[in-house]
PDB file of C-alpha atoms in Angstrom:
ATOM      1  CA  MET U   1      10.574 -17.795  15.908  1.00 44.00           C
ATOM      2  CA  SER U   2      12.796 -14.928  17.570  1.00 49.00           C
ATOM      3  CA  ILE U   3      11.399 -12.361  19.794  1.00 52.00           C
ATOM      4  CA  GLY U   4      11.947  -9.858  16.657  1.00 54.00           C
ATOM      5  CA  PRO U   5       9.597 -11.282  14.179  1.00 61.00           C
ATOM      6  CA  ARG U   6       6.931 -12.303  16.762  1.00 57.00           C
ATOM      7  CA  LEU U   7       6.553  -8.959  18.021  1.00 57.00           C
ATOM      8  CA  ARG U   8       6.645  -7.576  14.297  1.00 50.00           C
ATOM      9  CA  ALA U   9       3.907 -10.253  13.246  1.00 57.00           C
ATOM     10  CA  ARG U  10       1.889  -9.189  16.316  1.00 59.00           C
ATOM     11  CA  LEU U  11       2.206  -5.192  15.249  1.00 56.00           C
ATOM     12  CA  ALA U  12       2.439  -5.204  11.837  1.00 56.00           C
ATOM     13  CA  ASP U  13       1.117  -8.160  10.043  1.00 53.00           C
ATOM     14  CA  GLY U  14      -1.919  -7.279   8.187  1.00 55.00           C
ATOM     15  CA  SER U  15      -2.570 -11.068   7.318  1.00 59.00           C
ATOM     16  CA  ARG U  16      -2.459 -11.995  11.135  1.00 57.00           C
ATOM     17  CA  PRO U  17      -5.568 -12.008  13.051  1.00 58.00           C
ATOM     18  CA  GLY U  18      -6.000  -9.859  16.161  1.00 62.00           C
ATOM     19  CA  SER U  19      -2.630  -7.868  15.220  1.00 58.00           C
ATOM     20  CA  LEU U  20      -2.543  -4.011  15.109  1.00 65.00           C
ATOM     21  CA  GLY U  21      -1.896  -4.266  11.279  1.00 61.00           C
ATOM     22  CA  HIS U  22      -5.071  -6.522  10.765  1.00 66.00           C
ATOM     23  CA  ARG U  23      -7.146  -4.545  12.868  1.00 75.00           C
ATOM     24  CA  ALA U  24      -5.966  -1.461  10.785  1.00 76.00           C
ATOM     25  CA  ARG U  25      -6.595  -3.321   7.462  1.00 74.00           C
ATOM     26  CA  SER U  26     -10.162  -4.494   8.660  1.00 82.00           C
ATOM     27  CA  ARG U  27     -11.057  -1.100   9.225  1.00 87.00           C
ATOM     28  CA  ARG U  28      -9.783   0.232   5.968  1.00 85.00           C
ATOM     29  CA  ALA U  29     -11.910  -2.240   3.965  1.00 88.00           C
ATOM     30  CA  ALA U  30     -15.173  -1.373   5.856  1.00 89.00           C
ATOM     31  CA  LYS U  31     -14.800   1.882   4.776  1.00 91.00           C
ATOM     32  CA  LEU U  32     -14.092   1.034   1.330  1.00 92.00           C
ATOM     33  CA  ALA U  33     -17.134  -1.009   1.219  1.00 91.00           C
ATOM     34  CA  ALA U  34     -18.840   1.892   2.726  1.00 93.00           C
ATOM     35  CA  THR U  35     -17.877   4.253   0.344  1.00 94.00           C
ATOM     36  CA  PHE U  36     -18.625   2.326  -2.789  1.00 95.00           C
ATOM     37  CA  PRO U  37     -21.790   0.449  -1.820  1.00 94.00           C
ATOM     38  CA  GLY U  38     -22.458  -0.852  -5.499  1.00 95.00           C
ATOM     39  CA  LEU U  39     -19.138  -2.719  -4.775  1.00 95.00           C
ATOM     40  CA  ALA U  40     -20.671  -6.393  -5.416  1.00 95.00           C
ATOM     41  CA  GLY U  41     -21.513  -5.491  -9.127  1.00 96.00           C
ATOM     42  CA  MET U  42     -18.125  -3.607  -9.998  1.00 97.00           C
ATOM     43  CA  HIS U  43     -15.103  -4.992 -11.904  1.00 97.00           C
ATOM     44  CA  VAL U  44     -12.250  -3.705  -9.917  1.00 98.00           C
ATOM     45  CA  LEU U  45      -8.499  -3.638 -10.738  1.00 98.00           C
ATOM     46  CA  ASP U  46      -6.249  -3.551  -7.735  1.00 98.00           C
ATOM     47  CA  LEU U  47      -2.894  -2.097  -8.325  1.00 98.00           C
ATOM     48  CA  GLY U  48      -0.456  -4.182  -6.092  1.00 97.00           C
ATOM     49  CA  GLY U  49      -2.445  -6.021  -4.015  1.00 95.00           C
ATOM     50  CA  GLU U  50      -3.076  -9.625  -3.121  1.00 94.00           C
ATOM     51  CA  PRO U  51      -5.643 -12.215  -3.777  1.00 93.00           C
ATOM     52  CA  PRO U  52      -6.324 -13.136   0.059  1.00 92.00           C
ATOM     53  CA  PHE U  53      -6.777  -9.189   0.648  1.00 91.00           C
ATOM     54  CA  TRP U  54     -10.053 -10.032  -1.718  1.00 93.00           C
ATOM     55  CA  ARG U  55     -10.839 -13.784  -0.879  1.00 90.00           C
ATOM     56  CA  GLY U  56     -11.206 -12.313   2.735  1.00 88.00           C
ATOM     57  CA  PHE U  57     -13.055  -9.254   1.982  1.00 89.00           C
ATOM     58  CA  ALA U  58     -16.993  -8.887   3.269  1.00 87.00           C
ATOM     59  CA  VAL U  59     -18.011  -7.607  -0.362  1.00 90.00           C
ATOM     60  CA  ARG U  60     -17.202  -9.939  -3.329  1.00 93.00           C
ATOM     61  CA  PRO U  61     -17.458  -7.628  -6.461  1.00 96.00           C
ATOM     62  CA  ALA U  62     -18.257  -8.888  -9.782  1.00 96.00           C
ATOM     63  CA  SER U  63     -14.637  -9.303 -10.853  1.00 96.00           C
ATOM     64  CA  VAL U  64     -11.177  -8.386  -9.378  1.00 97.00           C
ATOM     65  CA  THR U  65      -8.128  -7.898 -11.681  1.00 96.00           C
ATOM     66  CA  VAL U  66      -4.777  -8.094  -9.346  1.00 97.00           C
ATOM     67  CA  LEU U  67      -1.814  -6.626 -10.918  1.00 97.00           C
ATOM     68  CA  ASN U  68       1.476  -7.278  -8.893  1.00 97.00           C
ATOM     69  CA  LEU U  69       5.085  -7.813  -9.823  1.00 95.00           C
ATOM     70  CA  LEU U  70       4.703 -11.243  -8.029  1.00 94.00           C
ATOM     71  CA  GLU U  71       3.194 -14.198  -9.510  1.00 91.00           C
ATOM     72  CA  PHE U  72       0.440 -15.831  -7.871  1.00 91.00           C
ATOM     73  CA  PRO U  73      -1.467 -19.177  -7.861  1.00 84.00           C
ATOM     74  CA  PRO U  74      -3.826 -19.358 -11.678  1.00 76.00           C
ATOM     75  CA  SER U  75      -6.827 -17.074 -11.344  1.00 75.00           C
ATOM     76  CA  GLU U  76      -9.966 -18.452 -10.289  1.00 80.00           C
ATOM     77  CA  GLY U  77     -13.376 -17.584 -11.993  1.00 87.00           C
ATOM     78  CA  TRP U  78     -14.055 -13.741 -10.752  1.00 94.00           C
ATOM     79  CA  LEU U  79     -10.426 -13.121  -9.393  1.00 95.00           C
ATOM     80  CA  GLU U  80      -7.546 -12.832 -11.888  1.00 94.00           C
ATOM     81  CA  THR U  81      -3.875 -12.329 -11.609  1.00 94.00           C
ATOM     82  CA  VAL U  82      -1.888 -10.357 -13.665  1.00 95.00           C
ATOM     83  CA  VAL U  83       1.930 -10.172 -13.472  1.00 96.00           C
ATOM     84  CA  GLY U  84       3.227  -6.411 -14.375  1.00 96.00           C
ATOM     85  CA  ASP U  85       4.230  -3.110 -13.241  1.00 97.00           C
ATOM     86  CA  ALA U  86       1.391  -1.024 -11.560  1.00 97.00           C
ATOM     87  CA  CYS U  87       3.426   2.392 -13.356  1.00 97.00           C
ATOM     88  CA  ASP U  88       3.631   0.812 -16.720  1.00 97.00           C
ATOM     89  CA  PRO U  89       0.826  -1.814 -16.943  1.00 97.00           C
ATOM     90  CA  PRO U  90       0.613  -4.651 -19.627  1.00 96.00           C
ATOM     91  CA  PRO U  91      -1.681  -4.551 -22.722  1.00 94.00           C
ATOM     92  CA  ALA U  92      -3.961  -7.368 -20.503  1.00 89.00           C
ATOM     93  CA  ILE U  93      -4.793  -4.153 -18.192  1.00 94.00           C
ATOM     94  CA  THR U  94      -4.040  -0.983 -20.509  1.00 93.00           C
ATOM     95  CA  GLY U  95      -6.811  -2.676 -22.913  1.00 87.00           C
ATOM     96  CA  ARG U  96      -9.660  -2.506 -20.517  1.00 92.00           C
ATOM     97  CA  ARG U  97     -11.741  -0.374 -18.357  1.00 94.00           C
ATOM     98  CA  PHE U  98     -12.638  -0.754 -15.226  1.00 97.00           C
ATOM     99  CA  ASP U  99     -15.434   0.450 -12.558  1.00 98.00           C
ATOM    100  CA  LEU U 100     -12.955   0.926  -9.631  1.00 98.00           C
ATOM    101  CA  VAL U 101      -8.832   1.221  -8.984  1.00 98.00           C
ATOM    102  CA  VAL U 102      -8.301   0.242  -5.496  1.00 98.00           C
ATOM    103  CA  SER U 103      -4.819   0.200  -3.937  1.00 97.00           C
ATOM    104  CA  ASN U 104      -3.329  -0.063  -0.825  1.00 96.00           C
ATOM    105  CA  SER U 105       0.266   1.150   0.749  1.00 96.00           C
ATOM    106  CA  VAL U 106       1.557   0.905  -3.158  1.00 97.00           C
ATOM    107  CA  ILE U 107       2.102   4.426  -4.129  1.00 98.00           C
ATOM    108  CA  GLU U 108       5.032   4.774  -1.342  1.00 98.00           C
ATOM    109  CA  HIS U 109       7.042   2.007  -2.784  1.00 97.00           C
ATOM    110  CA  VAL U 110       7.272   2.817  -6.826  1.00 97.00           C
ATOM    111  CA  GLY U 111      10.003   4.880  -6.805  1.00 94.00           C
ATOM    112  CA  GLY U 112      10.486   8.620  -6.773  1.00 94.00           C
ATOM    113  CA  HIS U 113       7.910  11.514  -8.038  1.00 97.00           C
ATOM    114  CA  HIS U 114       8.187  10.805 -11.517  1.00 97.00           C
ATOM    115  CA  GLN U 115       6.908   7.151 -11.064  1.00 97.00           C
ATOM    116  CA  ARG U 116       4.157   8.132  -8.491  1.00 98.00           C
ATOM    117  CA  GLN U 117       2.954  10.334 -11.428  1.00 98.00           C
ATOM    118  CA  ARG U 118       2.893   7.626 -13.548  1.00 98.00           C
ATOM    119  CA  PHE U 119       1.080   5.367 -11.047  1.00 98.00           C
ATOM    120  CA  ALA U 120      -1.538   8.064 -10.616  1.00 98.00           C
ATOM    121  CA  ASP U 121      -2.161   8.404 -14.429  1.00 97.00           C
ATOM    122  CA  VAL U 122      -2.213   4.810 -14.517  1.00 98.00           C
ATOM    123  CA  VAL U 123      -5.496   4.976 -11.773  1.00 98.00           C
ATOM    124  CA  ARG U 124      -7.072   7.770 -13.673  1.00 96.00           C
ATOM    125  CA  ARG U 125      -6.651   6.048 -17.072  1.00 95.00           C
ATOM    126  CA  SER U 126      -8.285   2.632 -15.616  1.00 97.00           C
ATOM    127  CA  ALA U 127     -11.553   3.858 -13.978  1.00 97.00           C
ATOM    128  CA  GLY U 128     -13.692   6.654 -13.296  1.00 96.00           C
ATOM    129  CA  ARG U 129     -13.427   6.190  -9.396  1.00 97.00           C
ATOM    130  CA  HIS U 130     -10.616   5.025  -7.224  1.00 98.00           C
ATOM    131  CA  TRP U 131      -9.457   4.273  -3.715  1.00 98.00           C
ATOM    132  CA  VAL U 132      -5.708   4.871  -3.167  1.00 98.00           C
ATOM    133  CA  GLN U 133      -4.472   4.554   0.532  1.00 97.00           C
ATOM    134  CA  THR U 134      -0.808   5.262   1.745  1.00 98.00           C
ATOM    135  CA  PRO U 135       0.800   5.666   5.188  1.00 97.00           C
ATOM    136  CA  TYR U 136       1.127   9.071   6.094  1.00 98.00           C
ATOM    137  CA  ARG U 137       4.885  10.610   6.000  1.00 98.00           C
ATOM    138  CA  TYR U 138       4.564  13.029   9.599  1.00 98.00           C
ATOM    139  CA  PHE U 139       2.969  10.064  11.663  1.00 98.00           C
ATOM    140  CA  PRO U 140       5.796   9.614  14.194  1.00 97.00           C
ATOM    141  CA  VAL U 141       6.098   5.880  13.916  1.00 96.00           C
ATOM    142  CA  GLU U 142       7.446   4.302  10.208  1.00 97.00           C
ATOM    143  CA  PRO U 143       4.690   1.602   9.784  1.00 95.00           C
ATOM    144  CA  HIS U 144       6.997  -0.810   7.596  1.00 95.00           C
ATOM    145  CA  TRP U 145      10.002  -0.861  10.142  1.00 95.00           C
ATOM    146  CA  VAL U 146       7.731  -0.129  13.292  1.00 95.00           C
ATOM    147  CA  PHE U 147      10.549   2.122  13.898  1.00 96.00           C
ATOM    148  CA  PRO U 148      10.049   6.002  15.439  1.00 97.00           C
ATOM    149  CA  GLY U 149      10.916   8.672  13.002  1.00 96.00           C
ATOM    150  CA  MET U 150      12.865   6.472  10.819  1.00 97.00           C
ATOM    151  CA  GLN U 151      11.628   8.434   7.997  1.00 97.00           C
ATOM    152  CA  PHE U 152      13.311  11.237   8.762  1.00 97.00           C
ATOM    153  CA  LEU U 153      16.532  10.075   8.890  1.00 97.00           C
ATOM    154  CA  PRO U 154      19.497  10.210   6.463  1.00 97.00           C
ATOM    155  CA  LEU U 155      19.515   7.276   4.226  1.00 97.00           C
ATOM    156  CA  ARG U 156      22.670   5.739   5.937  1.00 97.00           C
ATOM    157  CA  ALA U 157      21.070   5.550   9.039  1.00 97.00           C
ATOM    158  CA  ARG U 158      17.871   4.057   7.799  1.00 96.00           C
ATOM    159  CA  ALA U 159      20.166   1.463   6.191  1.00 96.00           C
ATOM    160  CA  GLU U 160      21.511   0.708   9.403  1.00 94.00           C
ATOM    161  CA  VAL U 161      18.387   0.629  11.186  1.00 94.00           C
ATOM    162  CA  THR U 162      17.193  -2.012   8.665  1.00 93.00           C
ATOM    163  CA  ARG U 163      20.489  -3.965   9.387  1.00 92.00           C
ATOM    164  CA  ARG U 164      20.264  -4.119  12.950  1.00 91.00           C
ATOM    165  CA  TRP U 165      16.561  -3.104  14.015  1.00 93.00           C
ATOM    166  CA  PRO U 166      14.744  -6.830  15.019  1.00 91.00           C
ATOM    167  CA  LEU U 167      11.142  -5.448  14.117  1.00 92.00           C
ATOM    168  CA  SER U 168      12.550  -4.864  10.012  1.00 90.00           C
ATOM    169  CA  PRO U 169      10.854  -6.334   7.352  1.00 87.00           C
ATOM    170  CA  GLY U 170      13.877  -8.030   6.040  1.00 78.00           C
ATOM    171  CA  ARG U 171      17.103  -8.186   7.574  1.00 79.00           C
ATOM    172  CA  ALA U 172      19.736  -6.957   5.354  1.00 85.00           C
ATOM    173  CA  ASP U 173      22.965  -9.351   4.931  1.00 85.00           C
ATOM    174  CA  ASN U 174      25.299  -6.436   3.915  1.00 91.00           C
ATOM    175  CA  LEU U 175      25.449  -2.395   3.683  1.00 93.00           C
ATOM    176  CA  PRO U 176      24.489  -1.969  -0.255  1.00 94.00           C
ATOM    177  CA  GLU U 177      21.212  -4.367   0.303  1.00 94.00           C
ATOM    178  CA  ALA U 178      20.507  -2.362   3.568  1.00 95.00           C
ATOM    179  CA  ILE U 179      20.716   0.636   1.605  1.00 96.00           C
ATOM    180  CA  ALA U 180      18.433  -0.570  -1.389  1.00 95.00           C
ATOM    181  CA  ASN U 181      15.863  -1.830   0.819  1.00 94.00           C
ATOM    182  CA  ALA U 182      16.022   1.366   2.982  1.00 95.00           C
ATOM    183  CA  ALA U 183      15.641   3.684  -0.169  1.00 95.00           C
ATOM    184  CA  SER U 184      12.850   1.510  -1.677  1.00 95.00           C
ATOM    185  CA  VAL U 185      10.074   3.236   0.774  1.00 96.00           C
ATOM    186  CA  GLU U 186       9.360   6.925   0.671  1.00 97.00           C
ATOM    187  CA  LEU U 187       6.529   7.856   2.416  1.00 98.00           C
ATOM    188  CA  LEU U 188       4.005  10.846   1.176  1.00 98.00           C
ATOM    189  CA  SER U 189       2.828  13.878   2.544  1.00 97.00           C
ATOM    190  CA  LEU U 190      -0.895  15.439   2.200  1.00 97.00           C
ATOM    191  CA  THR U 191       0.519  18.000  -0.306  1.00 97.00           C
ATOM    192  CA  GLU U 192       2.221  15.182  -2.385  1.00 98.00           C
ATOM    193  CA  MET U 193      -1.053  13.120  -2.278  1.00 98.00           C
ATOM    194  CA  ARG U 194      -3.132  16.059  -3.294  1.00 98.00           C
ATOM    195  CA  SER U 195      -0.698  16.758  -6.177  1.00 98.00           C
ATOM    196  CA  TYR U 196      -1.267  13.396  -7.836  1.00 98.00           C
ATOM    197  CA  PHE U 197      -4.975  13.265  -7.322  1.00 98.00           C
ATOM    198  CA  PRO U 198      -6.264  16.605  -7.450  1.00 97.00           C
ATOM    199  CA  GLU U 199     -10.111  15.747  -8.215  1.00 95.00           C
ATOM    200  CA  SER U 200     -10.121  13.593  -5.149  1.00 97.00           C
ATOM    201  CA  SER U 201     -11.722  13.954  -1.465  1.00 97.00           C
ATOM    202  CA  PHE U 202      -9.436  12.429   1.091  1.00 98.00           C
ATOM    203  CA  TRP U 203     -10.030  10.399   4.183  1.00 97.00           C
ATOM    204  CA  TYR U 204      -7.779  10.017   7.306  1.00 96.00           C
ATOM    205  CA  GLU U 205      -7.121   7.219   9.027  1.00 96.00           C
ATOM    206  CA  LYS U 206      -6.064   8.028  12.662  1.00 94.00           C
ATOM    207  CA  ALA U 207      -4.470   6.504  15.638  1.00 92.00           C
ATOM    208  CA  ALA U 208      -4.038   8.114  19.223  1.00 93.00           C
ATOM    209  CA  GLY U 209      -5.557  11.420  17.236  1.00 95.00           C
ATOM    210  CA  LEU U 210      -2.479  11.582  14.701  1.00 97.00           C
ATOM    211  CA  ILE U 211      -3.052  10.914  10.902  1.00 97.00           C
ATOM    212  CA  LYS U 212      -1.834   7.318  10.450  1.00 96.00           C
ATOM    213  CA  SER U 213      -2.578   6.837   6.534  1.00 96.00           C
ATOM    214  CA  VAL U 214      -4.452   8.879   3.823  1.00 97.00           C
ATOM    215  CA  THR U 215      -6.961   7.808   1.215  1.00 98.00           C
ATOM    216  CA  ALA U 216      -7.613   9.484  -2.157  1.00 98.00           C
ATOM    217  CA  ILE U 217     -11.068   8.826  -3.002  1.00 98.00           C
ATOM    218  CA  SER U 218     -13.107   9.494  -6.186  1.00 94.00           C
TER     219      SER U 218
END
């Protein structure tokens, strides 16, 4: 493994114990468990998450349904996986009511204001309580590429970062692919999050005294 992927794993890989990303994910998980002390008895819908997050969670909910565009191994008792779009869920999701919706670092990937509003509507329809976290637009380092100020650059410049920066989450082989990768992430401001979740309170995760991520909690 070259130095770029190794360094990226140490900085941003949330699944790698000891990395900065893993420590941040662990802090958020502890806050989630403290915010919902009855979590062990809840039926949870995770929009855009992955099963390993819940397998390693300190508290096991009564059930967890993970909705993701990716296909995961077959469901296992308390942990169910469903393939589908978090902005337009399949009947297996829309026909059910959950106790809590959880989503970590997904809303910035769904594609523009209209899709983000649809995502927020799904959150509200699915449960009376929610936890929706997203990286904060005005933190100085873009968290997916680990590149300072990347979110403020023109799209062509972001595409070039995607092609050339050694810490990019996925190196593009050509310019159209790089443009698509760069355009797939749109970090949100606090104003935007408040507009999508006006009934929520907000928790701010900080680093070096600056807001690093924003979580809408209801």
